[in-house]
mmCIF file of C-alpha atoms and ligand atoms in Angstrom:
data_model
loop_
_atom_site.group_PDB
_atom_site.id
_atom_site.type_symbol
_atom_site.label_atom_id
_atom_site.label_comp_id
_atom_site.label_asym_id
_atom_site.label_seq_id
_atom_site.Cartn_x
_atom_site.Cartn_y
_atom_site.Cartn_z
ATOM 1 C CA GLN A 1 -62.655 207.977 -177.974
ATOM 2 C CA GLU A 2 -64.748 206.110 -175.469
ATOM 3 C CA LYS A 3 -64.583 206.737 -171.755
ATOM 4 C CA THR A 4 -64.161 204.116 -169.064
ATOM 5 C CA THR A 5 -66.848 204.502 -166.417
ATOM 6 C CA PHE A 6 -67.251 202.531 -163.140
ATOM 7 C CA ILE A 7 -70.713 202.265 -161.567
ATOM 8 C CA LEU A 8 -71.175 200.680 -158.160
ATOM 9 C CA VAL A 9 -74.371 198.613 -157.680
ATOM 10 C CA MET A 10 -75.434 198.221 -154.043
ATOM 11 C CA GLY A 11 -78.435 197.081 -151.963
ATOM 12 C CA MET A 12 -79.605 194.233 -149.823
ATOM 13 C CA THR A 13 -79.306 190.634 -150.917
ATOM 14 C CA GLY A 14 -82.353 189.935 -153.097
ATOM 15 C CA SER A 15 -82.882 193.599 -154.076
ATOM 16 C CA GLY A 16 -82.268 192.753 -157.792
ATOM 17 C CA LYS A 17 -78.607 193.776 -158.292
ATOM 18 C CA SER A 18 -77.590 190.799 -160.403
ATOM 19 C CA THR A 19 -80.782 191.024 -162.380
ATOM 20 C CA LEU A 20 -80.104 194.662 -163.267
ATOM 21 C CA VAL A 21 -76.478 193.868 -164.134
ATOM 22 C CA GLN A 22 -77.715 191.046 -166.372
ATOM 23 C CA HIS A 23 -80.148 193.344 -168.188
ATOM 24 C CA CYS A 24 -77.510 195.936 -168.812
ATOM 25 C CA THR A 25 -74.798 193.601 -170.016
ATOM 26 C CA GLY A 26 -76.903 190.941 -171.643
ATOM 27 C CA ASN A 27 -74.385 188.582 -170.081
ATOM 28 C CA ASN A 28 -75.148 185.453 -168.127
ATOM 29 C CA VAL A 29 -74.690 186.807 -164.630
ATOM 30 C CA GLN A 30 -75.656 184.295 -161.975
ATOM 31 C CA VAL A 31 -78.921 185.479 -160.436
ATOM 32 C CA GLY A 32 -79.852 184.445 -156.913
ATOM 33 C CA HIS A 33 -82.805 182.190 -156.223
ATOM 34 C CA GLY A 34 -85.113 183.714 -153.727
ATOM 35 C CA LEU A 35 -83.166 185.462 -151.027
ATOM 36 C CA GLN A 36 -80.180 183.141 -151.063
ATOM 37 C CA SER A 37 -77.252 185.112 -152.488
ATOM 38 C CA CYS A 38 -75.103 183.928 -155.291
ATOM 39 C CA THR A 39 -72.418 186.585 -154.697
ATOM 40 C CA LYS A 40 -69.977 184.306 -152.966
ATOM 41 C CA LEU A 41 -66.638 185.411 -151.553
ATOM 42 C CA PRO A 42 -64.777 186.459 -154.661
ATOM 43 C CA PRO A 43 -61.445 186.847 -156.239
ATOM 44 C CA ILE A 44 -61.417 190.634 -156.153
ATOM 45 C CA PHE A 45 -62.420 191.421 -159.720
ATOM 46 C CA SER A 46 -65.138 188.857 -160.234
ATOM 47 C CA TYR A 47 -67.533 191.650 -159.290
ATOM 48 C CA LEU A 48 -67.016 193.507 -162.583
ATOM 49 C CA TYR A 49 -69.457 193.282 -165.479
ATOM 50 C CA SER A 50 -68.751 195.332 -168.581
ATOM 51 C CA PHE A 51 -70.708 196.680 -171.569
ATOM 52 C CA PHE A 52 -70.831 199.586 -173.969
ATOM 53 C CA HIS A 53 -73.449 202.362 -173.761
ATOM 54 C CA GLU A 54 -73.619 205.841 -175.235
ATOM 55 C CA GLY A 55 -69.899 206.035 -175.962
ATOM 56 C CA HIS A 56 -68.846 204.723 -172.549
ATOM 57 C CA HIS A 57 -67.186 201.468 -171.712
ATOM 58 C CA ILE A 58 -69.089 200.801 -168.521
ATOM 59 C CA HIS A 59 -68.037 198.549 -165.675
ATOM 60 C CA LEU A 60 -70.756 197.636 -163.237
ATOM 61 C CA ILE A 61 -69.494 196.569 -159.818
ATOM 62 C CA ASP A 62 -71.930 194.057 -158.307
ATOM 63 C CA THR A 63 -71.425 194.033 -154.520
ATOM 64 C CA PRO A 64 -72.527 191.539 -151.894
ATOM 65 C CA GLY A 65 -75.455 192.816 -149.859
ATOM 66 C CA PHE A 66 -76.155 192.661 -146.185
ATOM 67 C CA ASP A 67 -78.646 190.125 -144.951
ATOM 68 C CA ASP A 68 -76.607 187.540 -146.751
ATOM 69 C CA THR A 69 -77.494 184.187 -145.264
ATOM 70 C CA ASN A 70 -73.819 183.089 -145.341
ATOM 71 C CA ARG A 71 -72.093 186.153 -144.020
ATOM 72 C CA SER A 72 -72.147 188.640 -141.127
ATOM 73 C CA ASP A 73 -72.609 192.380 -141.725
ATOM 74 C CA ILE A 74 -68.997 192.928 -140.627
ATOM 75 C CA ASP A 75 -67.664 190.451 -143.151
ATOM 76 C CA THR A 76 -69.745 192.022 -145.913
ATOM 77 C CA LEU A 77 -68.540 195.545 -145.042
ATOM 78 C CA LYS A 78 -64.987 194.274 -144.925
ATOM 79 C CA THR A 79 -65.269 192.703 -148.380
ATOM 80 C CA ILE A 80 -66.760 195.866 -149.925
ATOM 81 C CA ALA A 81 -64.280 198.129 -148.165
ATOM 82 C CA THR A 82 -61.330 195.991 -149.235
ATOM 83 C CA TYR A 83 -62.516 196.116 -152.837
ATOM 84 C CA LEU A 84 -63.169 199.879 -152.818
ATOM 85 C CA SER A 85 -59.910 200.884 -151.096
ATOM 86 C CA THR A 86 -57.716 198.551 -153.168
ATOM 87 C CA SER A 87 -59.233 199.686 -156.445
ATOM 88 C CA PHE A 88 -59.050 203.375 -155.342
ATOM 89 C CA ALA A 89 -55.360 202.994 -154.494
ATOM 90 C CA ASN A 90 -54.878 201.559 -157.963
ATOM 91 C CA GLY A 91 -56.478 204.542 -159.661
ATOM 92 C CA VAL A 92 -60.033 203.234 -160.221
ATOM 93 C CA ARG A 93 -62.591 206.032 -159.714
ATOM 94 C CA ILE A 94 -66.341 205.473 -159.273
ATOM 95 C CA SER A 95 -68.622 207.732 -161.399
ATOM 96 C CA GLY A 96 -72.011 206.588 -160.170
ATOM 97 C CA ILE A 97 -73.898 204.504 -157.676
ATOM 98 C CA ILE A 98 -77.114 202.532 -158.092
ATOM 99 C CA TYR A 99 -78.721 201.603 -154.758
ATOM 100 C CA LEU A 100 -81.539 199.111 -155.208
ATOM 101 C CA HIS A 101 -84.489 198.638 -152.865
ATOM 102 C CA ARG A 102 -87.395 196.222 -153.041
ATOM 103 C CA ILE A 103 -90.564 198.342 -153.006
ATOM 104 C CA SER A 104 -92.499 195.196 -152.130
ATOM 105 C CA ASP A 105 -90.911 195.142 -148.646
ATOM 106 C CA ASN A 106 -93.456 196.180 -146.108
ATOM 107 C CA ARG A 107 -91.258 198.326 -143.973
ATOM 108 C CA LEU A 108 -87.667 199.401 -144.012
ATOM 109 C CA SER A 109 -86.540 198.217 -140.630
ATOM 110 C CA GLY A 110 -83.973 195.866 -139.136
ATOM 111 C CA THR A 111 -81.484 194.689 -141.718
ATOM 112 C CA GLY A 112 -82.856 196.934 -144.466
ATOM 113 C CA LEU A 113 -82.377 200.088 -142.444
ATOM 114 C CA ARG A 114 -79.008 198.906 -141.132
ATOM 115 C CA ASN A 115 -77.825 198.294 -144.703
ATOM 116 C CA LEU A 116 -79.064 201.744 -145.832
ATOM 117 C CA ARG A 117 -77.372 203.509 -142.905
ATOM 118 C CA VAL A 118 -74.038 201.823 -143.538
ATOM 119 C CA PHE A 119 -74.376 202.615 -147.260
ATOM 120 C CA LYS A 120 -74.967 206.327 -146.575
ATOM 121 C CA LYS A 121 -71.873 206.495 -144.383
ATOM 122 C CA LEU A 122 -69.792 204.456 -146.830
ATOM 123 C CA ALA A 123 -70.607 206.658 -149.833
ATOM 124 C CA GLY A 124 -70.827 210.037 -148.093
ATOM 125 C CA SER A 125 -73.004 212.987 -149.190
ATOM 126 C CA ASN A 126 -70.617 214.079 -151.954
ATOM 127 C CA ALA A 127 -71.793 211.019 -153.811
ATOM 128 C CA TRP A 128 -75.519 211.750 -153.723
ATOM 129 C CA PRO A 129 -75.742 213.787 -156.967
ATOM 130 C CA ASN A 130 -74.257 210.793 -158.797
ATOM 131 C CA THR A 131 -76.535 208.293 -157.048
ATOM 132 C CA VAL A 132 -79.707 206.628 -158.236
ATOM 133 C CA ILE A 133 -82.115 204.834 -155.853
ATOM 134 C CA GLY A 134 -83.750 202.178 -157.923
ATOM 135 C CA THR A 135 -86.941 200.543 -156.644
ATOM 136 C CA THR A 136 -87.548 196.977 -157.771
ATOM 137 C CA MET A 137 -90.278 194.372 -157.604
ATOM 138 C CA TRP A 138 -93.272 196.525 -158.416
ATOM 139 C CA LYS A 139 -96.014 193.954 -158.195
ATOM 140 C CA ALA A 140 -98.969 194.777 -160.444
ATOM 141 C CA ASP A 141 -101.577 193.985 -157.821
ATOM 142 C CA GLU A 142 -99.771 196.049 -155.102
ATOM 143 C CA TYR A 143 -99.066 199.127 -157.159
ATOM 144 C CA MET A 144 -100.997 201.495 -154.827
ATOM 145 C CA GLN A 145 -99.113 200.208 -151.755
ATOM 146 C CA GLY A 146 -95.909 200.547 -153.649
ATOM 147 C CA GLU A 147 -96.588 204.156 -154.533
ATOM 148 C CA ALA A 148 -97.574 204.932 -150.919
ATOM 149 C CA ARG A 149 -94.317 203.423 -149.697
ATOM 150 C CA GLU A 150 -92.351 205.291 -152.298
ATOM 151 C CA ILE A 151 -93.767 208.641 -151.031
ATOM 152 C CA GLU A 152 -93.072 207.640 -147.414
ATOM 153 C CA LEU A 153 -89.494 206.563 -148.096
ATOM 154 C CA SER A 154 -88.763 209.641 -150.210
ATOM 155 C CA GLY A 155 -90.067 212.146 -147.692
ATOM 156 C CA ASP A 156 -88.222 210.803 -144.655
ATOM 157 C CA VAL A 157 -84.565 211.684 -144.057
ATOM 158 C CA THR A 158 -84.136 208.396 -142.154
ATOM 159 C CA TYR A 159 -84.704 206.629 -145.453
ATOM 160 C CA PHE A 160 -84.177 208.225 -148.871
ATOM 161 C CA GLY A 161 -85.160 211.810 -148.087
ATOM 162 C CA ASP A 162 -81.664 213.089 -147.368
ATOM 163 C CA LEU A 163 -80.234 211.478 -150.464
ATOM 164 C CA LEU A 164 -82.948 212.872 -152.715
ATOM 165 C CA SER A 165 -82.752 216.394 -151.312
ATOM 166 C CA ARG A 166 -79.060 216.403 -152.109
ATOM 167 C CA GLY A 167 -79.233 215.339 -155.740
ATOM 168 C CA ALA A 168 -79.898 211.607 -155.779
ATOM 169 C CA LYS A 169 -82.681 210.501 -158.133
ATOM 170 C CA LEU A 170 -85.375 207.873 -157.724
ATOM 171 C CA PHE A 171 -86.083 205.445 -160.586
ATOM 172 C CA ARG A 172 -88.488 202.573 -160.886
ATOM 173 C CA ILE A 173 -87.034 199.398 -162.351
ATOM 174 C CA ALA A 174 -89.483 197.468 -164.476
ATOM 175 C CA GLU A 175 -90.976 194.204 -163.205
ATOM 176 C CA HIS A 176 -90.411 190.711 -164.729
ATOM 177 C CA GLU A 177 -94.042 190.735 -166.013
ATOM 178 C CA THR A 178 -93.393 193.750 -168.199
ATOM 179 C CA GLY A 179 -91.009 191.658 -170.319
ATOM 180 C CA ALA A 180 -87.280 191.487 -170.842
ATOM 181 C CA GLU A 181 -87.129 194.402 -173.291
ATOM 182 C CA GLU A 182 -88.845 196.781 -170.919
ATOM 183 C CA GLN A 183 -86.699 195.601 -168.000
ATOM 184 C CA ARG A 184 -83.579 196.156 -170.047
ATOM 185 C CA HIS A 185 -84.811 199.544 -171.118
ATOM 186 C CA SER A 186 -85.590 200.683 -167.572
ATOM 187 C CA SER A 187 -82.191 199.450 -166.317
ATOM 188 C CA LEU A 188 -80.304 201.321 -169.106
ATOM 189 C CA ARG A 189 -82.356 204.497 -168.375
ATOM 190 C CA VAL A 190 -80.691 204.537 -164.928
ATOM 191 C CA VAL A 191 -77.281 204.155 -166.504
ATOM 192 C CA SER A 192 -78.012 206.942 -169.016
ATOM 193 C CA HIS A 193 -79.016 209.250 -166.174
ATOM 194 C CA LEU A 194 -75.765 208.557 -164.372
ATOM 195 C CA LEU A 195 -73.762 209.165 -167.557
ATOM 196 C CA GLN A 196 -75.582 212.507 -167.869
ATOM 197 C CA ARG A 197 -74.509 213.362 -164.260
ATOM 198 C CA THR A 198 -70.854 212.610 -165.038
ATOM 199 C CA ARG A 199 -70.845 215.671 -167.327
ATOM 200 C CA THR A 200 -71.103 217.784 -164.193
ATOM 201 C CA VAL A 201 -69.118 215.599 -161.780
ATOM 202 C CA ALA A 202 -67.001 213.022 -163.614
ATOM 203 C CA VAL A 203 -65.949 210.919 -160.607
ATOM 204 C CA ILE A 204 -66.735 210.717 -156.911
ATOM 205 C CA ASP A 205 -64.429 209.786 -154.140
ATOM 206 C CA LEU A 206 -66.448 207.748 -151.726
ATOM 207 C CA ARG A 207 -66.154 208.648 -148.102
ATOM 208 C CA ILE A 208 -64.808 205.258 -147.122
ATOM 209 C CA GLN A 209 -62.156 205.419 -149.867
ATOM 210 C CA ARG A 210 -60.876 208.780 -148.603
ATOM 211 C CA GLU A 211 -60.929 207.559 -144.976
ATOM 212 C CA LEU A 212 -59.077 204.335 -145.677
ATOM 213 C CA VAL A 213 -56.632 205.351 -148.382
ATOM 214 C CA VAL A 214 -56.042 209.103 -147.924
ATOM 215 C CA ASP A 215 -56.500 209.468 -144.137
ATOM 216 C CA GLY A 216 -55.062 206.018 -143.449
ATOM 217 C CA LYS A 217 -57.846 205.099 -141.002
ATOM 218 C CA THR A 218 -58.585 201.546 -140.010
ATOM 219 C CA LEU A 219 -62.042 200.259 -141.008
ATOM 220 C CA ASP A 220 -63.326 200.382 -137.470
ATOM 221 C CA ALA A 221 -62.565 204.153 -137.377
ATOM 222 C CA THR A 222 -64.472 204.959 -140.595
ATOM 223 C CA ALA A 223 -67.992 206.306 -140.538
ATOM 224 C CA ALA A 224 -69.362 203.101 -142.096
ATOM 225 C CA GLY A 225 -67.285 200.926 -139.792
ATOM 226 C CA ARG A 226 -68.525 202.852 -136.716
ATOM 227 C CA GLU A 227 -72.109 202.478 -137.918
ATOM 228 C CA ALA A 228 -71.655 198.700 -138.226
ATOM 229 C CA LEU A 229 -69.848 198.571 -134.862
ATOM 230 C CA GLY A 230 -72.671 200.525 -133.244
ATOM 231 C CA ASN A 231 -74.927 197.513 -133.891
ATOM 232 C CA LEU A 232 -72.322 195.209 -132.262
ATOM 233 C CA TYR A 233 -72.031 197.493 -129.204
ATOM 234 C CA HIS A 234 -75.805 197.573 -128.835
ATOM 235 C CA LEU A 235 -75.934 193.792 -128.959
ATOM 236 C CA ARG A 236 -73.092 193.469 -126.516
ATOM 237 C CA ARG A 237 -74.714 195.814 -123.953
ATOM 238 C CA GLN A 238 -77.844 193.679 -124.044
ATOM 239 C CA LEU A 239 -75.786 190.520 -123.485
ATOM 240 C CA ALA A 240 -73.815 192.079 -120.625
ATOM 241 C CA ARG A 241 -77.089 192.977 -118.922
ATOM 242 C CA GLN A 242 -78.286 189.396 -119.310
ATOM 243 C CA VAL A 243 -75.060 188.083 -117.765
ATOM 244 C CA GLU A 244 -75.465 190.388 -114.798
ATOM 245 C CA ILE A 245 -79.061 189.291 -114.214
ATOM 246 C CA ALA A 246 -78.138 185.662 -114.561
ATOM 247 C CA ARG A 247 -75.312 185.939 -111.994
ATOM 248 C CA HIS A 248 -77.561 187.756 -109.556
ATOM 249 C CA ASP A 249 -80.368 185.217 -109.903
ATOM 250 C CA MET A 250 -77.897 182.396 -109.612
ATOM 251 C CA GLN A 251 -76.749 183.624 -106.182
ATOM 252 C CA ASP A 252 -80.348 183.849 -105.015
ATOM 253 C CA ALA A 253 -80.948 180.287 -106.278
ATOM 254 C CA LEU A 254 -77.901 178.992 -104.442
ATOM 255 C CA LYS A 255 -78.995 180.660 -101.196
ATOM 256 C CA VAL A 256 -82.146 178.507 -101.214
ATOM 257 C CA ARG A 257 -80.193 175.503 -102.575
ATOM 258 C CA ASP A 258 -82.168 175.460 -105.843
ATOM 259 C CA ILE A 259 -79.388 173.661 -107.691
ATOM 260 C CA GLU A 260 -81.419 173.005 -110.867
ATOM 261 C CA SER A 261 -82.215 176.711 -111.400
ATOM 262 C CA ALA A 262 -78.627 177.676 -110.613
ATOM 263 C CA ARG A 263 -77.415 175.255 -113.239
ATOM 264 C CA GLN A 264 -79.759 176.698 -115.914
ATOM 265 C CA LEU A 265 -78.686 180.240 -115.056
ATOM 266 C CA GLN A 266 -75.077 179.159 -115.275
ATOM 267 C CA ALA A 267 -75.791 177.899 -118.835
ATOM 268 C CA ILE A 268 -77.354 181.214 -119.754
ATOM 269 C CA GLU A 269 -74.385 183.087 -118.449
ATOM 270 C CA THR A 270 -71.912 180.900 -120.331
ATOM 271 C CA GLU A 271 -73.912 181.292 -123.595
ATOM 272 C CA CYS A 272 -74.074 185.128 -123.269
ATOM 273 C CA THR A 273 -70.412 185.324 -122.438
ATOM 274 C CA ARG A 274 -69.593 183.255 -125.551
ATOM 275 C CA LYS A 275 -71.667 185.580 -127.708
ATOM 276 C CA ILE A 276 -69.896 188.622 -126.231
ATOM 277 C CA SER A 277 -66.506 187.164 -127.046
ATOM 278 C CA LYS A 278 -67.685 186.327 -130.592
ATOM 279 C CA SER A 279 -68.738 189.938 -131.112
ATOM 280 C CA GLN A 280 -65.389 191.145 -129.805
ATOM 281 C CA LYS A 281 -63.673 188.922 -132.403
ATOM 282 C CA GLN A 282 -65.865 190.493 -135.153
ATOM 283 C CA GLN A 283 -64.736 193.921 -133.981
ATOM 284 C CA GLN A 284 -61.133 192.820 -133.964
ATOM 285 C CA LYS A 285 -61.573 191.689 -137.576
ATOM 286 C CA LEU A 286 -62.180 195.240 -138.690
ATOM 287 C CA LYS A 287 -58.860 196.304 -137.206
ATOM 288 C CA THR A 288 -56.538 193.568 -138.408
ATOM 289 C CA SER A 289 -57.922 193.280 -141.878
ATOM 290 C CA LEU A 290 -57.414 196.906 -142.746
ATOM 291 C CA MET A 291 -53.849 196.871 -141.399
ATOM 292 C CA GLU A 292 -53.249 194.042 -143.798
ATOM 293 C CA ILE A 293 -54.664 196.063 -146.672
ATOM 294 C CA HIS A 294 -52.541 199.062 -145.787
ATOM 295 C CA ASP A 295 -49.444 196.961 -145.719
ATOM 296 C CA LYS A 296 -50.221 195.705 -149.217
ATOM 297 C CA GLU A 297 -50.781 199.280 -150.481
ATOM 298 C CA VAL A 298 -47.486 200.421 -148.996
ATOM 299 C CA ASP A 299 -45.719 197.553 -150.734
ATOM 300 C CA LYS A 300 -47.039 198.765 -154.060
ATOM 301 C CA LEU A 301 -45.706 202.318 -153.634
HETATM 302 N N1 GDP B 401 -90.737 189.671 -159.192
HETATM 303 C C1 GDP B 401 -89.505 190.125 -159.412
HETATM 304 N N2 GDP B 401 -88.465 189.407 -159.117
HETATM 305 C C2 GDP B 401 -87.261 189.907 -159.302
HETATM 306 C C3 GDP B 401 -87.078 191.239 -159.847
HETATM 307 N N3 GDP B 401 -85.721 191.483 -159.922
HETATM 308 C C4 GDP B 401 -85.131 190.366 -159.412
HETATM 309 N N4 GDP B 401 -86.058 189.427 -159.080
HETATM 310 C C5 GDP B 401 -85.800 188.090 -158.530
HETATM 311 O O1 GDP B 401 -85.347 188.255 -157.185
HETATM 312 C C6 GDP B 401 -84.326 187.321 -156.852
HETATM 313 C C7 GDP B 401 -83.060 188.047 -156.402
HETATM 314 O O2 GDP B 401 -82.573 188.848 -157.458
HETATM 315 P P1 GDP B 401 -81.027 189.108 -157.670
HETATM 316 O O3 GDP B 401 -80.879 189.917 -158.878
HETATM 317 O O4 GDP B 401 -80.250 187.818 -157.571
HETATM 318 O O5 GDP B 401 -80.738 189.995 -156.370
HETATM 319 P P2 GDP B 401 -79.344 190.385 -155.726
HETATM 320 O O6 GDP B 401 -79.160 189.505 -154.516
HETATM 321 O O7 GDP B 401 -79.500 191.786 -155.302
HETATM 322 O O8 GDP B 401 -78.257 190.208 -156.751
HETATM 323 C C8 GDP B 401 -84.110 186.497 -158.142
HETATM 324 O O9 GDP B 401 -84.876 185.339 -158.001
HETATM 325 C C9 GDP B 401 -84.678 187.367 -159.246
HETATM 326 O O10 GDP B 401 -85.141 186.577 -160.328
HETATM 327 C C10 GDP B 401 -88.200 192.017 -160.159
HETATM 328 O O11 GDP B 401 -88.187 193.137 -160.611
HETATM 329 N N5 GDP B 401 -89.411 191.376 -159.933
HETATM 330 MG MG1 MG B 402 -76.443 189.170 -156.668
#
């Protein structure tokens, strides 16, 4: 009797998700070229890749990552949340998570850190024992730097420290240069570890699944949604300040009849105001979309 096991694969665009999925399944998963993502907006189950391993029928869920050149963080979160809450409401339970990170990245800042923060909030700490952080792109000539980064990232709670201290495990995924067999082996080692973990905890309810489906929250009220919105608020505060300064300077310019400067300042004000309204629309998206999902779930009951 084989068990059906769902494993979520997450990480930034270009972190090697599709490559890992491909090595596990042996299937022809489309792999991105450079940093351009191939995970386009999907029909909901096109994320699933299945194979058999150690008596389990395993379904890997390949998710779109942040830093996608074609999509905003809010849209990406919305897509993942929609998938996770819909499948949860239909009885699909996740048993493990693989979070991939490129060790070749100099620092974890900007988008990388934002992605990790949203991921932590989305999964919740109950998920850590069934989580693997997989580091990819170990370049042979930068091995020392890689190891130094690994130590830094593991020891700091801002990065992987909190996950690791609560049961997550760190794995290195083999490089292209080591050959396909070794890459496949190192990818399956991660899967084997997660299967081992399921003997203790068979399935995990992700925080965002509980929040959306059990508590009936809208996405903007979930921990992950608030994390993503925090970035929007920050951006909006900066823009509002710029608008204020532009208006003030414009009045000064008009007093001395400097029409050209006033015109330029007017243009800045208009542009900032447009960006503010765009960010408000993004925020609104989180509200409306989840109401739509909830309506659909209610219909099914
Ligand atoms: N050098 C190197 N390149 C890799 C490795 N894993 C993936 N890549 C390449 O990095 C790019 C992005 O990988 P992909 O699996 O599509 O990342 P995804 O966006 O997370 O799905 C592709 O060109 C891969 O061939 C690795 O371990 N080493
Ligand atoms: Mg991909």
